[in-house]
GROMACS .gro file of C-alpha atoms in nm:
model
  270
    1TRP     CA    1   0.559  13.328 -10.053
    2ARG     CA    2   0.290  13.300 -10.319
    3ALA     CA    3   0.520  13.483 -10.561
    4ASN     CA    4   0.739  13.170 -10.558
    5ALA     CA    5   0.457  12.914 -10.579
    6PRO     CA    6   0.188  12.973 -10.847
    7TRP     CA    7  -0.104  12.812 -10.665
    8VAL     CA    8  -0.446  12.962 -10.598
    9GLU     CA    9  -0.506  12.802 -10.258
   10ASP     CA   10  -0.292  12.863  -9.950
   11ALA     CA   11  -0.223  12.497  -9.863
   12PRO     CA   12  -0.006  12.412 -10.167
   13VAL     CA   13   0.179  12.742 -10.125
   14GLU     CA   14   0.261  12.641  -9.769
   15GLN     CA   15   0.354  12.292  -9.891
   16ASP     CA   16   0.603  12.444 -10.135
   17LEU     CA   17   0.767  12.639  -9.854
   18VAL     CA   18   0.787  12.324  -9.640
   19ILE     CA   19   0.952  12.132  -9.926
   20ARG     CA   20   1.204  12.409  -9.981
   21ARG     CA   21   1.292  12.429  -9.614
   22ALA     CA   22   1.320  12.050  -9.591
   23LEU     CA   23   1.565  12.048  -9.883
   24VAL     CA   24   1.780  12.323  -9.735
   25GLU     CA   25   1.773  12.166  -9.387
   26MET     CA   26   1.876  11.824  -9.517
   27PHE     CA   27   2.152  11.944  -9.749
   28SER     CA   28   2.292  12.174  -9.483
   29HIS     CA   29   2.383  11.856  -9.294
   30PRO     CA   30   2.740  11.755  -9.394
   31LEU     CA   31   2.665  11.382  -9.414
   32LEU     CA   32   2.354  11.426  -9.627
   33ALA     CA   33   2.523  11.681  -9.853
   34ARG     CA   34   2.794  11.430  -9.948
   35SER     CA   35   2.573  11.119  -9.948
   36LEU     CA   36   2.253  11.211 -10.133
   37ALA     CA   37   2.149  11.366 -10.464
   38PHE     CA   38   1.816  11.529 -10.547
   39ARG     CA   39   1.612  11.366 -10.825
   40GLY     CA   40   1.253  11.324 -10.947
   41GLY     CA   41   0.977  11.560 -11.052
   42THR     CA   42   1.030  11.800 -10.763
   43ALA     CA   43   1.398  11.831 -10.857
   44LEU     CA   44   1.302  11.898 -11.217
   45TYR     CA   45   1.077  12.189 -11.121
   46LYS     CA   46   1.290  12.330 -10.842
   47ARG     CA   47   1.609  12.331 -11.050
   48TYR     CA   48   1.509  12.369 -11.415
   49LEU     CA   49   1.141  12.453 -11.463
   50SER     CA   50   1.054  12.722 -11.213
   51PRO     CA   51   0.779  12.815 -11.144
   52ALA     CA   52   0.637  12.465 -11.112
   53ALA     CA   53   0.374  12.351 -11.361
   54ARG     CA   54   0.228  12.094 -11.122
   55TYR     CA   55   0.188  12.041 -10.749
   56SER     CA   56   0.421  11.800 -10.571
   57GLU     CA   57   0.449  11.682 -10.212
   58ASP     CA   58   0.739  11.439 -10.249
   59ILE     CA   59   1.118  11.467 -10.227
   60ASP     CA   60   1.309  11.195 -10.414
   61LEU     CA   61   1.671  11.135 -10.320
   62VAL     CA   62   1.939  10.894 -10.439
   63GLN     CA   63   2.226  10.754 -10.234
   64MET     CA   64   2.534  10.849 -10.437
   65GLU     CA   65   2.759  10.567 -10.314
   66ALA     CA   66   2.686  10.215 -10.198
   67GLY     CA   67   2.687  10.167  -9.822
   68PRO     CA   68   2.470  10.129  -9.512
   69ALA     CA   69   2.182  10.375  -9.493
   70GLY     CA   70   2.146  10.390  -9.116
   71ALA     CA   71   2.349  10.706  -9.060
   72VAL     CA   72   2.169  10.881  -9.346
   73MET     CA   73   1.831  10.784  -9.201
   74ASP     CA   74   1.932  10.921  -8.862
   75ALA     CA   75   2.056  11.246  -9.016
   76ILE     CA   76   1.731  11.302  -9.206
   77GLN     CA   77   1.528  11.265  -8.890
   78ALA     CA   78   1.771  11.490  -8.703
   79THR     CA   79   1.711  11.768  -8.956
   80LEU     CA   80   1.335  11.727  -9.011
   81ASN     CA   81   1.182  11.586  -8.692
   82PRO     CA   82   1.236  11.896  -8.474
   83TRP     CA   83   0.992  12.098  -8.685
   84LEU     CA   84   0.783  11.836  -8.870
   85GLY     CA   85   0.739  11.579  -8.594
   86LYS     CA   86   0.813  11.209  -8.592
   87PRO     CA   87   0.745  11.036  -8.927
   88ARG     CA   88   0.614  10.696  -9.021
   89TRP     CA   89   0.889  10.519  -9.207
   90LYS     CA   90   0.970  10.191  -9.370
   91GLN     CA   91   1.276  10.034  -9.525
   92THR     CA   92   1.247   9.790  -9.812
   93ARG     CA   93   1.503   9.646 -10.048
   94GLY     CA   94   1.670   9.941 -10.214
   95ARG     CA   95   1.439  10.205 -10.070
   96VAL     CA   96   1.376  10.404  -9.751
   97THR     CA   97   1.059  10.612  -9.717
   98PHE     CA   98   0.969  10.873  -9.455
   99ARG     CA   99   0.613  11.005  -9.436
  100TYR     CA  100   0.559  11.322  -9.237
  101SER     CA  101   0.213  11.447  -9.145
  102PHE     CA  102   0.140  11.800  -9.028
  103GLU     CA  103  -0.132  12.064  -9.035
  104SER     CA  104  -0.139  12.383  -9.237
  105ASP     CA  105  -0.142  12.723  -9.069
  106GLY     CA  106  -0.468  12.826  -9.232
  107ALA     CA  107  -0.813  12.824  -9.074
  108PRO     CA  108  -0.942  12.563  -9.059
  109PRO     CA  109  -0.609  12.375  -9.060
  110LEU     CA  110  -0.571  12.112  -9.330
  111LYS     CA  111  -0.392  11.781  -9.296
  112MET     CA  112  -0.081  11.784  -9.512
  113ARG     CA  113   0.201  11.543  -9.575
  114LEU     CA  114   0.557  11.527  -9.698
  115LYS     CA  115   0.715  11.212  -9.834
  116VAL     CA  116   1.093  11.181  -9.843
  117GLU     CA  117   1.210  10.875 -10.034
  118ILE     CA  118   1.568  10.754 -10.073
  119ASN     CA  119   1.676  10.515 -10.346
  120THR     CA  120   1.958  10.324 -10.175
  121ARG     CA  121   2.017  10.080 -10.462
  122GLU     CA  122   2.096  10.296 -10.764
  123HIS     CA  123   2.425  10.490 -10.757
  124VAL     CA  124   2.476  10.557 -11.128
  125ALA     CA  125   2.516  10.901 -11.284
  126VAL     CA  126   2.542  10.865 -11.662
  127ILE     CA  127   2.586  11.229 -11.763
  128GLY     CA  128   2.703  11.343 -11.424
  129ARG     CA  129   2.588  11.529 -11.117
  130THR     CA  130   2.598  11.899 -11.056
  131ARG     CA  131   2.574  12.113 -10.743
  132ARG     CA  132   2.343  12.409 -10.739
  133SER     CA  133   2.282  12.670 -10.476
  134PHE     CA  134   1.927  12.659 -10.343
  135GLY     CA  135   1.781  12.890 -10.084
  136VAL     CA  136   1.475  12.992  -9.889
  137ARG     CA  137   1.412  13.349  -9.787
  138SER     CA  138   1.094  13.409  -9.590
  139ARG     CA  139   0.987  13.543  -9.254
  140TRP     CA  140   0.958  13.185  -9.133
  141PHE     CA  141   1.295  13.053  -9.248
  142GLU     CA  142   1.603  13.182  -9.428
  143ARG     CA  143   1.905  12.978  -9.539
  144THR     CA  144   2.092  12.855  -9.846
  145ALA     CA  145   2.246  12.516  -9.923
  146SER     CA  146   2.441  12.357 -10.208
  147ILE     CA  147   2.232  12.067 -10.338
  148PRO     CA  148   2.369  11.784 -10.556
  149THR     CA  149   2.136  11.700 -10.842
  150PHE     CA  150   2.152  11.567 -11.199
  151GLU     CA  151   2.182  11.731 -11.539
  152LEU     CA  152   1.850  11.804 -11.707
  153ASP     CA  153   1.871  11.526 -11.969
  154GLU     CA  154   1.948  11.271 -11.698
  155LEU     CA  155   1.647  11.377 -11.493
  156LEU     CA  156   1.433  11.344 -11.805
  157ALA     CA  157   1.585  11.004 -11.884
  158THR     CA  158   1.469  10.874 -11.546
  159LYS     CA  159   1.126  11.020 -11.624
  160LEU     CA  160   1.124  10.831 -11.955
  161ARG     CA  161   1.220  10.513 -11.771
  162ALA     CA  162   0.931  10.566 -11.528
  163LEU     CA  163   0.699  10.622 -11.823
  164TYR     CA  164   0.818  10.294 -11.973
  165GLN     CA  165   0.775  10.094 -11.651
  166ARG     CA  166   0.454  10.233 -11.500
  167LYS     CA  167   0.136  10.423 -11.584
  168LYS     CA  168   0.139  10.758 -11.408
  169GLY     CA  169   0.027  11.071 -11.586
  170ARG     CA  170   0.274  11.291 -11.403
  171ASP     CA  171   0.567  11.128 -11.585
  172LEU     CA  172   0.421  11.219 -11.923
  173PHE     CA  173   0.325  11.564 -11.797
  174ASP     CA  174   0.679  11.639 -11.679
  175LEU     CA  175   0.827  11.528 -12.011
  176VAL     CA  176   0.577  11.736 -12.207
  177VAL     CA  177   0.653  12.048 -12.003
  178ALA     CA  178   1.031  12.000 -12.013
  179LEU     CA  179   1.051  11.922 -12.385
  180GLY     CA  180   0.834  12.223 -12.462
  181ASP     CA  181   1.007  12.475 -12.238
  182VAL     CA  182   1.381  12.413 -12.208
  183GLY     CA  183   1.678  12.309 -12.417
  184SER     CA  184   1.676  11.935 -12.367
  185ASP     CA  185   1.825  11.685 -12.612
  186PRO     CA  186   1.593  11.392 -12.701
  187GLN     CA  187   1.883  11.186 -12.835
  188GLY     CA  188   2.081  11.240 -12.514
  189ILE     CA  189   1.775  11.153 -12.308
  190VAL     CA  190   1.726  10.822 -12.491
  191HIS     CA  191   2.098  10.737 -12.465
  192THR     CA  192   2.087  10.795 -12.089
  193PHE     CA  193   1.758  10.606 -12.061
  194ARG     CA  194   1.917  10.304 -12.230
  195SER     CA  195   2.213  10.319 -11.990
  196TYR     CA  196   1.978  10.311 -11.691
  197MET     CA  197   1.784  10.020 -11.837
  198ALA     CA  198   2.107   9.831 -11.902
  199ALA     CA  199   2.223   9.891 -11.544
  200GLU     CA  200   1.900   9.727 -11.425
  201ASN     CA  201   1.930   9.440 -11.673
  202TYR     CA  202   1.588   9.544 -11.801
  203PRO     CA  203   1.537   9.480 -12.175
  204ILE     CA  204   1.388   9.729 -12.416
  205THR     CA  205   1.130   9.551 -12.633
  206TRP     CA  206   0.919   9.648 -12.932
  207PRO     CA  207   0.582   9.582 -12.768
  208ASN     CA  208   0.661   9.803 -12.470
  209THR     CA  209   0.788  10.096 -12.679
  210GLY     CA  210   0.493  10.070 -12.917
  211LYS     CA  211   0.256  10.042 -12.623
  212LEU     CA  212   0.430  10.344 -12.467
  213HIS     CA  213   0.315  10.560 -12.757
  214ASP     CA  214  -0.045  10.434 -12.747
  215ASP     CA  215  -0.076  10.448 -12.366
  216GLN     CA  216   0.052  10.803 -12.343
  217ARG     CA  217  -0.185  10.927 -12.611
  218ARG     CA  218  -0.470  10.788 -12.403
  219THR     CA  219  -0.320  10.935 -12.088
  220MET     CA  220  -0.293  11.277 -12.246
  221ALA     CA  221  -0.658  11.265 -12.347
  222LYS     CA  222  -0.757  11.189 -11.987
  223ARG     CA  223  -0.526  11.426 -11.801
  224LYS     CA  224  -0.683  11.769 -11.785
  225THR     CA  225  -0.372  11.900 -11.609
  226LEU     CA  226  -0.180  11.868 -11.936
  227ARG     CA  227  -0.384  12.158 -12.067
  228ARG     CA  228  -0.200  12.380 -11.818
  229SER     CA  229   0.132  12.318 -11.994
  230ARG     CA  230   0.310  12.643 -12.076
  231THR     CA  231   0.406  12.528 -12.424
  232SER     CA  232   0.206  12.686 -12.708
  233ASP     CA  233   0.161  12.344 -12.873
  234PRO     CA  234   0.091  12.089 -12.593
  235LYS     CA  235   0.089  11.800 -12.841
  236GLY     CA  236   0.422  11.901 -12.990
  237PRO     CA  237   0.639  11.758 -12.708
  238LEU     CA  238   0.417  11.448 -12.699
  239ARG     CA  239   0.509  11.387 -13.061
  240VAL     CA  240   0.870  11.375 -12.942
  241VAL     CA  241   0.794  11.156 -12.639
  242GLY     CA  242   0.573  10.912 -12.826
  243GLY     CA  243   0.725  10.946 -13.172
  244PRO     CA  244   1.101  10.998 -13.223
  245MET     CA  245   1.195  10.906 -12.866
  246ALA     CA  246   0.990  10.585 -12.875
  247ALA     CA  247   1.130  10.514 -13.221
  248ARG     CA  248   1.486  10.545 -13.091
  249CYS     CA  249   1.399  10.304 -12.812
  250ARG     CA  250   1.247  10.058 -13.060
  251ALA     CA  251   1.556  10.083 -13.278
  252HIS     CA  252   1.752   9.917 -12.997
  253SER     CA  253   1.488   9.662 -12.898
  254GLN     CA  254   1.450   9.297 -12.998
  255PRO     CA  255   1.144   9.082 -13.074
  256SER     CA  256   1.091   8.733 -12.943
  257ARG     CA  257   1.013   8.439 -13.170
  258PRO     CA  258   0.724   8.523 -13.409
  259SER     CA  259   0.541   8.205 -13.313
  260THR     CA  260   0.508   8.311 -12.951
  261GLY     CA  261   0.452   8.683 -12.996
  262TRP     CA  262   0.645   8.958 -12.822
  263GLN     CA  263   0.805   8.866 -12.493
  264LEU     CA  264   1.051   9.020 -12.253
  265ARG     CA  265   1.401   8.884 -12.282
  266SER     CA  266   1.637   8.812 -11.996
  267ARG     CA  267   1.925   9.010 -12.137
  268VAL     CA  268   1.963   9.379 -12.215
  269VAL     CA  269   1.976   9.488 -12.574
  270ALA     CA  270   2.315   9.648 -12.634
   0.00000   0.00000   0.00000
């Protein structure tokens, strides 16, 4: 399986196989296949940027239509518990998280985990969803499933939103890799990003977009993993993330009163 997962150690290779099987198992279930869509960094690498440029142990899912999540939660456990064991789970407003713990097959066995998280609050698809065939073929497991996911620019727009709202180096890393390797459209990404922000009633402000540029330059300097990017000019995509893309965001932002400095506003900038 190492041919499909470019990691030196055995544990992350096994983790990749577990993630792939979990995806196929879940989306082979009729209810889950019509209720959930695959999103996040793992979706980005599994669908558009293979082989993966970074290690991931999470599966991010989105409930496509509003409704109770109980049946979906039961179906996930029905597909994963028989071979991963019983998870720890919690349900908060707009989110359900399952945390599975298991041991690797290597000697000595290592403790490993898989997090499956469902966003039950957000049902929007700005550009649209697409179904893609996804399979696993190994001595351990073999099957194929059709998995609903999002177009590349929409996945990157949600990454840009995460970059705007939190400080996690992986968001910048994923944008750098994607903008350097595949045919994404920065203007389309920003348009979709703005639509997501508007849906959340979350304003885009000058201080945050300016701070975005400065913060990510510092993040890039700290994150050694960025040096593994497959692009020949690692700083080139960052110039797009922190330059033109941030500039487009700022073009649609609003300042507060000069006497009080920059402040978040209660309404979304149209």
